[in-house]
Short mmCIF file of C-alpha atoms in Angstrom, two decimals:
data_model
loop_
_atom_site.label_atom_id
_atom_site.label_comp_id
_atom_site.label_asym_id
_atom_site.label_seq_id
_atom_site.Cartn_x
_atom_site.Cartn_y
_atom_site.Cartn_z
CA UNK A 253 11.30 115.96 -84.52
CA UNK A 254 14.00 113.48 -84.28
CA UNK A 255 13.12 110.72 -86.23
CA UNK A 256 14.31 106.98 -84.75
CA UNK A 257 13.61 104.36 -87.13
CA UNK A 258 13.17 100.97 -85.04
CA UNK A 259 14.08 97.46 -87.70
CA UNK A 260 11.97 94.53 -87.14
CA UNK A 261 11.75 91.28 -88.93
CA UNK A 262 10.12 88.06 -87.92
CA UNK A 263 11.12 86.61 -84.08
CA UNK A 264 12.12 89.91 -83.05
CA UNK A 265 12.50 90.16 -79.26
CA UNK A 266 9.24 92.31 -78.82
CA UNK A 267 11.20 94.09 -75.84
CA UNK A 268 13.76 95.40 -78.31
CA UNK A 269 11.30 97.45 -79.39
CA UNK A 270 9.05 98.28 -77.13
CA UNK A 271 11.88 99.17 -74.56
CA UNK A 272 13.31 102.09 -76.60
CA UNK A 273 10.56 103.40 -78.45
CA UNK A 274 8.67 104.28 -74.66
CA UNK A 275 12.16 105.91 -73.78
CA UNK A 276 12.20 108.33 -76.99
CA UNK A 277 8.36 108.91 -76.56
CA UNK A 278 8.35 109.19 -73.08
CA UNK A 279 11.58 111.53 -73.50
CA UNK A 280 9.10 113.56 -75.92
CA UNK A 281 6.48 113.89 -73.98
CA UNK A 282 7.86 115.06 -70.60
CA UNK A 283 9.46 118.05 -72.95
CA UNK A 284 12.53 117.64 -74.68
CA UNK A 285 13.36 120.69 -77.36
CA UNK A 286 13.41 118.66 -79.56
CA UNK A 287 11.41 115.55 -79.58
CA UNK A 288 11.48 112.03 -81.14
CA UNK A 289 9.45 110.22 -83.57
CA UNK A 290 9.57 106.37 -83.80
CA UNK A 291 8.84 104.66 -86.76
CA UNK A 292 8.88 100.74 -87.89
CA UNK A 293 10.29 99.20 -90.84
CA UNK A 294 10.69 95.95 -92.13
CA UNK A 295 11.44 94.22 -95.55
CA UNK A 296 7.86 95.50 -96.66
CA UNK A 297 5.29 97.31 -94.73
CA UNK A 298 2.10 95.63 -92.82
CA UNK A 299 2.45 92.57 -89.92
CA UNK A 300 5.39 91.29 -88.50
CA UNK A 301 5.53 88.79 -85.55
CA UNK A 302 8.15 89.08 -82.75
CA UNK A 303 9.72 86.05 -81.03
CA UNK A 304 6.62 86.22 -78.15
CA UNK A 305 3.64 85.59 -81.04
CA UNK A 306 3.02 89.41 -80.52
CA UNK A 307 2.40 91.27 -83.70
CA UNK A 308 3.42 94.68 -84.54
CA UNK A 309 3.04 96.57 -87.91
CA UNK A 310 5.64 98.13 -90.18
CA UNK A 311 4.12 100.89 -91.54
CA UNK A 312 7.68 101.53 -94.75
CA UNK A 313 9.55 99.36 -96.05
CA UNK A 314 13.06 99.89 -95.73
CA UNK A 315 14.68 99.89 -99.47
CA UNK A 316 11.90 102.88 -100.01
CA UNK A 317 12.96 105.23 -97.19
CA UNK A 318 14.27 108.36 -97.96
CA UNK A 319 13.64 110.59 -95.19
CA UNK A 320 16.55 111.59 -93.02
CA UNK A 321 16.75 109.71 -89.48
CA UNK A 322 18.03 110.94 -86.65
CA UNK A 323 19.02 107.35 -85.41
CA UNK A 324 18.24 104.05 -86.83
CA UNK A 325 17.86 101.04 -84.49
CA UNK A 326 17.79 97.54 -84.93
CA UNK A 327 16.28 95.20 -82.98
CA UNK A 328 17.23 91.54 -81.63
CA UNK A 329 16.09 88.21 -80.93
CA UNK A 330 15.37 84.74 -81.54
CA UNK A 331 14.61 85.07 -84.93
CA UNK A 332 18.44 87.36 -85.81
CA UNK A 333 19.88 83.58 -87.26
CA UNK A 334 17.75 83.55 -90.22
CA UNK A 335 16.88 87.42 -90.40
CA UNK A 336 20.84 88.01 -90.78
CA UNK A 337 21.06 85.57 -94.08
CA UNK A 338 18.21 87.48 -95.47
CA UNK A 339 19.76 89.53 -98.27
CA UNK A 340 16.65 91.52 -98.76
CA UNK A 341 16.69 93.23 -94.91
CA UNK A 342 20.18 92.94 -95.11
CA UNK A 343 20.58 95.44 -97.91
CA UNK A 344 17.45 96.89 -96.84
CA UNK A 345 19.33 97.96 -93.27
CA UNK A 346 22.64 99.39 -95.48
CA UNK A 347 20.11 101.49 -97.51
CA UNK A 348 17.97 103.33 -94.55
CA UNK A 349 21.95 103.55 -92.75
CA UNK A 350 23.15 106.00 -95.31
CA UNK A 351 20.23 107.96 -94.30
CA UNK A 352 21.21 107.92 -90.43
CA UNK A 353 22.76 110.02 -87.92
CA UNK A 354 23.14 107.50 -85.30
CA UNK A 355 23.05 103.56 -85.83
CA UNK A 356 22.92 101.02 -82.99
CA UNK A 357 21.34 97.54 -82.11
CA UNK A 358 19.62 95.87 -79.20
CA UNK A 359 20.89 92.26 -78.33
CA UNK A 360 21.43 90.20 -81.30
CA UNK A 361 20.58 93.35 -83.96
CA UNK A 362 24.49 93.46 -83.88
CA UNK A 363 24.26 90.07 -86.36
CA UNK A 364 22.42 92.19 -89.23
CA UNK A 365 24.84 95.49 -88.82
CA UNK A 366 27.50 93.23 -88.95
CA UNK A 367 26.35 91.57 -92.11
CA UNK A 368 26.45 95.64 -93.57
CA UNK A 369 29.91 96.01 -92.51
CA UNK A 370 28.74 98.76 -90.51
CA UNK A 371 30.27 97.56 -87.80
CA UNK A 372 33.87 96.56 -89.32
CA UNK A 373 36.92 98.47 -87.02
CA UNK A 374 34.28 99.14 -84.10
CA UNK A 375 33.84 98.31 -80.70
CA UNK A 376 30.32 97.02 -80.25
CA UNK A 377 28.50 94.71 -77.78
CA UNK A 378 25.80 92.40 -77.64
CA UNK A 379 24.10 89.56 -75.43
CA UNK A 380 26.04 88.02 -73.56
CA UNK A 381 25.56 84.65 -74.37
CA UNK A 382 26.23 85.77 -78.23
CA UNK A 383 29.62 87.69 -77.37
CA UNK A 384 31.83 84.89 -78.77
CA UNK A 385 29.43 83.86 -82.13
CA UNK A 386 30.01 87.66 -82.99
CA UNK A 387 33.27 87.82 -82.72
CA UNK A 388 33.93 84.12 -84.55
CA UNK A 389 31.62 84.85 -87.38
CA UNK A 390 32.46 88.82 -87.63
CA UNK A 391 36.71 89.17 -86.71
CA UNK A 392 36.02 92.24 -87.96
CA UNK A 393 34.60 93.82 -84.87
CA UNK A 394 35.67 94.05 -81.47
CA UNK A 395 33.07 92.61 -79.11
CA UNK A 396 32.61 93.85 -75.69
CA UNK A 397 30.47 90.79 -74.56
CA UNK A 398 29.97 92.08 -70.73
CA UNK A 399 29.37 95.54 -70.96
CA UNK A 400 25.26 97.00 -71.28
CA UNK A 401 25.99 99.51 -73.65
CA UNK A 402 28.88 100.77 -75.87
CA UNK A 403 29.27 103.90 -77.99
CA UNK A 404 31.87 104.05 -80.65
CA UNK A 405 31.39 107.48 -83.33
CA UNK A 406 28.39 106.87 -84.42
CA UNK A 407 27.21 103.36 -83.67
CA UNK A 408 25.44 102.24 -80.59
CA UNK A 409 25.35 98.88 -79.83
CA UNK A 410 23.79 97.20 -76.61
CA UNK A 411 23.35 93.85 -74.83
CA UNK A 412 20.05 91.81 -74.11
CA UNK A 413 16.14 92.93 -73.68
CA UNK A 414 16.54 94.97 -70.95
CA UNK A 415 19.47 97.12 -71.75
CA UNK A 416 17.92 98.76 -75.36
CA UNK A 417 16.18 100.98 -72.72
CA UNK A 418 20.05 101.77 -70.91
CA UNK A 419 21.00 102.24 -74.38
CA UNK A 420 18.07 104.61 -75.33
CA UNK A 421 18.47 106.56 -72.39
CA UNK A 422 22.31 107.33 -72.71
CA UNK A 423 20.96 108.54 -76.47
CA UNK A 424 18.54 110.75 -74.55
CA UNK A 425 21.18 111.83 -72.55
CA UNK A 426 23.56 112.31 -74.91
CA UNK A 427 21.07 114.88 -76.78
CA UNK A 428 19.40 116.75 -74.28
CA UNK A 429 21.37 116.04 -70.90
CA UNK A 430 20.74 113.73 -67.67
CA UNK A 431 17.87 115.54 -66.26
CA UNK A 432 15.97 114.23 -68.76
CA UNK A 433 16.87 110.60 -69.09
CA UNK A 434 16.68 110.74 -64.90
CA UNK A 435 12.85 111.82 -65.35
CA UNK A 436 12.02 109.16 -68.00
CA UNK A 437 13.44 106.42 -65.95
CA UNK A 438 11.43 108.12 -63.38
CA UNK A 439 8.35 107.55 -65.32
CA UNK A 440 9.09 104.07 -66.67
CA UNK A 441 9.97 102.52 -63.25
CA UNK A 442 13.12 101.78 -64.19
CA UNK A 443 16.91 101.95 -62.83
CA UNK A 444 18.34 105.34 -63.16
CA UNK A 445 20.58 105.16 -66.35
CA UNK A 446 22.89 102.14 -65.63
CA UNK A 447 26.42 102.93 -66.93
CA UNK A 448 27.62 101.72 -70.30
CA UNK A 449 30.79 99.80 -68.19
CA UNK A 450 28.77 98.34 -66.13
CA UNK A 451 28.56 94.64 -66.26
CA UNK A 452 25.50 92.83 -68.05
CA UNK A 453 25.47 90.08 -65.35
CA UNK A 454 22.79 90.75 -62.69
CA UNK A 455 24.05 87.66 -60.55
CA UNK A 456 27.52 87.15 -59.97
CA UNK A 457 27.93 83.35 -58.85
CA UNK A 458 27.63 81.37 -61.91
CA UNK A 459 28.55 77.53 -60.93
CA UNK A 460 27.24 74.44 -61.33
CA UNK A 461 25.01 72.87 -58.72
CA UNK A 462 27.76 69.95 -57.35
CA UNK A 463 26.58 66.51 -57.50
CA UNK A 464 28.60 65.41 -54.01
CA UNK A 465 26.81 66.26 -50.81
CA UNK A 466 29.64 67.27 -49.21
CA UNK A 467 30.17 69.93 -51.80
CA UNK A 468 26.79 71.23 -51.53
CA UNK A 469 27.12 71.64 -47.78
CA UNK A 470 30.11 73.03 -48.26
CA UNK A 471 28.05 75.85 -50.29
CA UNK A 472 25.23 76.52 -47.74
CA UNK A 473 28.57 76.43 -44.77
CA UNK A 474 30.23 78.85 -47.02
CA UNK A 475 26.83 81.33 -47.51
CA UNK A 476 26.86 81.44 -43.50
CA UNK A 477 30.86 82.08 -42.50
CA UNK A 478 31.99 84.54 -45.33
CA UNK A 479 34.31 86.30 -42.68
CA UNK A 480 36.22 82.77 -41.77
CA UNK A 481 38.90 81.26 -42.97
CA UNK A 482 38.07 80.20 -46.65
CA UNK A 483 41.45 79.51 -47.83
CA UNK A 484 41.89 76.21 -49.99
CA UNK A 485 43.31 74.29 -47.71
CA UNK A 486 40.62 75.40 -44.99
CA UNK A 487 37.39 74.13 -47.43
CA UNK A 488 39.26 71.32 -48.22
CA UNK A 489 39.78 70.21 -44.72
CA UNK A 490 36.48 70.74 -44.10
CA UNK A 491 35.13 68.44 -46.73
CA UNK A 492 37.55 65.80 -46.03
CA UNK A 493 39.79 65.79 -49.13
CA UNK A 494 43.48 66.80 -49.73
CA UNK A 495 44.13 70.15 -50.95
CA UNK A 496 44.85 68.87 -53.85
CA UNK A 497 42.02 66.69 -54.63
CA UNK A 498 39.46 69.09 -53.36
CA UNK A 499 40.45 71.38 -55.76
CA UNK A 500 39.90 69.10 -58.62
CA UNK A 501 36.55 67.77 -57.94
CA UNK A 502 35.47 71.31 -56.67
CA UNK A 503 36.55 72.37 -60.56
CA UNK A 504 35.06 69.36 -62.74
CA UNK A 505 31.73 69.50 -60.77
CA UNK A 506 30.89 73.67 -60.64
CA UNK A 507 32.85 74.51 -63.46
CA UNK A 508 34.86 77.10 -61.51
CA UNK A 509 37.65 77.11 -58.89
CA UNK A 510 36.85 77.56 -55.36
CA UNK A 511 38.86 80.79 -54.79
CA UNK A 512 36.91 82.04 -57.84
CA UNK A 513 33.49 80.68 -56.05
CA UNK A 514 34.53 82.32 -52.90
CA UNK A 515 34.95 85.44 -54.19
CA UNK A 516 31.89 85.23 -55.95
CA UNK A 517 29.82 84.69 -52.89
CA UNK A 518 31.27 87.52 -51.29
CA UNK A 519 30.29 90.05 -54.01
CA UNK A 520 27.20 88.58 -53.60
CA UNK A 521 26.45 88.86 -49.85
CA UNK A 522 28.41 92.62 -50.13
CA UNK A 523 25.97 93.63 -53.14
CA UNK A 524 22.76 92.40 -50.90
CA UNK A 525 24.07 94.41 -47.66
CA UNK A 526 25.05 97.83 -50.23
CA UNK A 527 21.28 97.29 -51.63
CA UNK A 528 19.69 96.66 -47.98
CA UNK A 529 21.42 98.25 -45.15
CA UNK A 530 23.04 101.85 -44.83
CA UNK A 531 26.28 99.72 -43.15
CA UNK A 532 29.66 101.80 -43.98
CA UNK A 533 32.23 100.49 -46.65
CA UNK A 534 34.32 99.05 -44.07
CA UNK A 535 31.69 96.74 -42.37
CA UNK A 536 29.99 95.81 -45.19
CA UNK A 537 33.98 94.51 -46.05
CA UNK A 538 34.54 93.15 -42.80
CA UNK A 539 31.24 90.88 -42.89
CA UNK A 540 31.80 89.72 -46.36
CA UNK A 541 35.53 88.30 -45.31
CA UNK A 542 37.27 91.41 -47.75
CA UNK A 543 38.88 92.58 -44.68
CA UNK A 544 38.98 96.46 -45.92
CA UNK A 545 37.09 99.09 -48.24
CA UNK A 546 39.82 99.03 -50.84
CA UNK A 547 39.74 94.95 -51.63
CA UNK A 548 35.72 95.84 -51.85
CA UNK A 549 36.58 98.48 -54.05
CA UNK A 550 39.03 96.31 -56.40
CA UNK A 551 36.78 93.42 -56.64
CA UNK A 552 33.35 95.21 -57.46
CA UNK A 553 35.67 97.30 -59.72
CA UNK A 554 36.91 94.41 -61.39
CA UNK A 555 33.66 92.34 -61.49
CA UNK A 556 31.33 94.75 -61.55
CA UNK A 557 32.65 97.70 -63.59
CA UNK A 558 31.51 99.80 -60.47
CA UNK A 559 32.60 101.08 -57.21
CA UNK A 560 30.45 100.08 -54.54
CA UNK A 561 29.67 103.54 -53.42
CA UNK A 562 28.07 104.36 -57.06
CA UNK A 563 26.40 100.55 -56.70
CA UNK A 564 25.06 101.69 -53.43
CA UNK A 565 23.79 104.58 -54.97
CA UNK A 566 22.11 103.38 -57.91
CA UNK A 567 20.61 100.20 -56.85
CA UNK A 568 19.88 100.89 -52.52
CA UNK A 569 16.02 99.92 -51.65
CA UNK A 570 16.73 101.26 -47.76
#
């Protein structure tokens, strides 16, 4: 059996956890060759409570392992702030590495391999609301704040809740082949192994809500007429405002430009009509204002990390 050590401490993000180990169980019990065995540790063995008042049990104590482990994971969560200044789990974590094949993190677990040095020279990710704290605190690293999942040699590092089962699946795949991870997801009601590249963001317009009416009708206006003219001097005629102006108050009150906004919208409305209708490349373009598969195909690209014919096919409810 391939042992997977999971690392907990207290305000662990219960998910973390619970997320992977049901991957490399599941993974075990629909028949891999060789199967996994998951096993907690802490700074000493016996309760520790994650971030939701949930409380699990370490059954070893990190300093005392001594078994070999096939990978060694370690969690995130609320709690990573004061867990990474804890020299005890710190060095705890370094000792049960030197023991590992494989060592990754979920979400803010990237804090406590950092502290190790573990992660020094390597490309690594992490929430993304935590990207830029990892790379201030740890110059060290290179952070890949918007990708789910990323893989350098031996490390494994992955972004928020959700995306430590992505990340235990490509492990799954990368040991015993697709078919497998494909029927775990299967079981677990979950997405079909989301690429690594893919971007963490599961909405793409991020603005905020403008105080001015006229802005705000300008949003629902905008929602309705994606395939008009939405140039900047079009939405700022339409609001009343020079060009000029329009663009500044647009700015200071959503935080983001309008062409930015606009495009925004559009992956939005092109990602609902990929997920809901069988429509070919070139419609769902043309009623989304990109005018032609290929400017679909460089935006979702470039926002997404994805064409929109592998979106289509990974995320389509028709």
């Amino acid at each position: 059996m391939r042992v997977v050590l999971m690392v907990v401490y207290d305000g662990f993000q219960l998910l973390d956890l619970a997320g992977p180990a049901d991957v490399f169980t599941g993974a075990a019990a629909l028949g891999a060759a060789r199967g996994y065995r998951v096993e907690v540790a802490a700074v000493r063995p016996g309760p520790v409570r994650s971030g939701s008042g949930v409380t699990v049990t370490a059954e070893h104590a990190l300093a005392d392992w001594s078994e070999p482990i096939d990978t060694l994971i370690v969690a995130g969560g609320l709690g990573f702030w004061d867990a990474s200044a804890d020299a005890e789990l710190i060095a705890g974590i370094e000792h049960a590495a030197g023991y590992a094949e494989r060592i990754g993190s979920v979400c803010s677990g990237a804090f406590l391999l950092a502290r190790t040095g573990l992660l020094d020279g390597r490309r690594v990710t992490t929430h993304w609301a935590a990207g830029e704290l990892l790379g201030r605190e740890f110059p060290a690293v290179t952070t890949e704040p918007d990708l789910i999942y990323v893989r350098d040699g031996p490390i494994w590092t992955s972004a928020g809740v959700t995306a430590g089962i992505d990340l235990a699946l490509a492990i799954v795949t990368a040991d015993h082949g697709p078919e497998l991870a494909r029927e775990v997801a299967r079981w677990l009601v979950v997405y079909l192994h989301r690429p690594g590249g893919q971007s963490q963001f599961s909405t793409p317009v991020a603005a905020n809500p403008p105080k001015r009416n006229s802005l705000r009708l300008l949003q629902v206006w905008l929602e309705e007429n994606l395939g008009s003219d939405l140039s900047l001097p079009a939405l700022a005629e339409r609001t009343g405002m020079s060009t000029r102006h329009f663009s500044r108050v647009f700015a200071v009150e959503t935080g983001t430009t309008p062409a930015r906004y606009v495009e925004q919208v559009r992956i939005g409305a092109a990602r609902r009509l990929l997920e809901n209708t069988d429509q070919p490349m070139d419609r769902v373009a043309a009623a989304v204002g990109l005018g032609s598969p290929e400017t679909l195909y460089r935006i979702f690209h470039r926002h997404l990390g994805i064409p929109p014919g592998e979106y289509r096919a990974r995320f389509t409810r028709v």
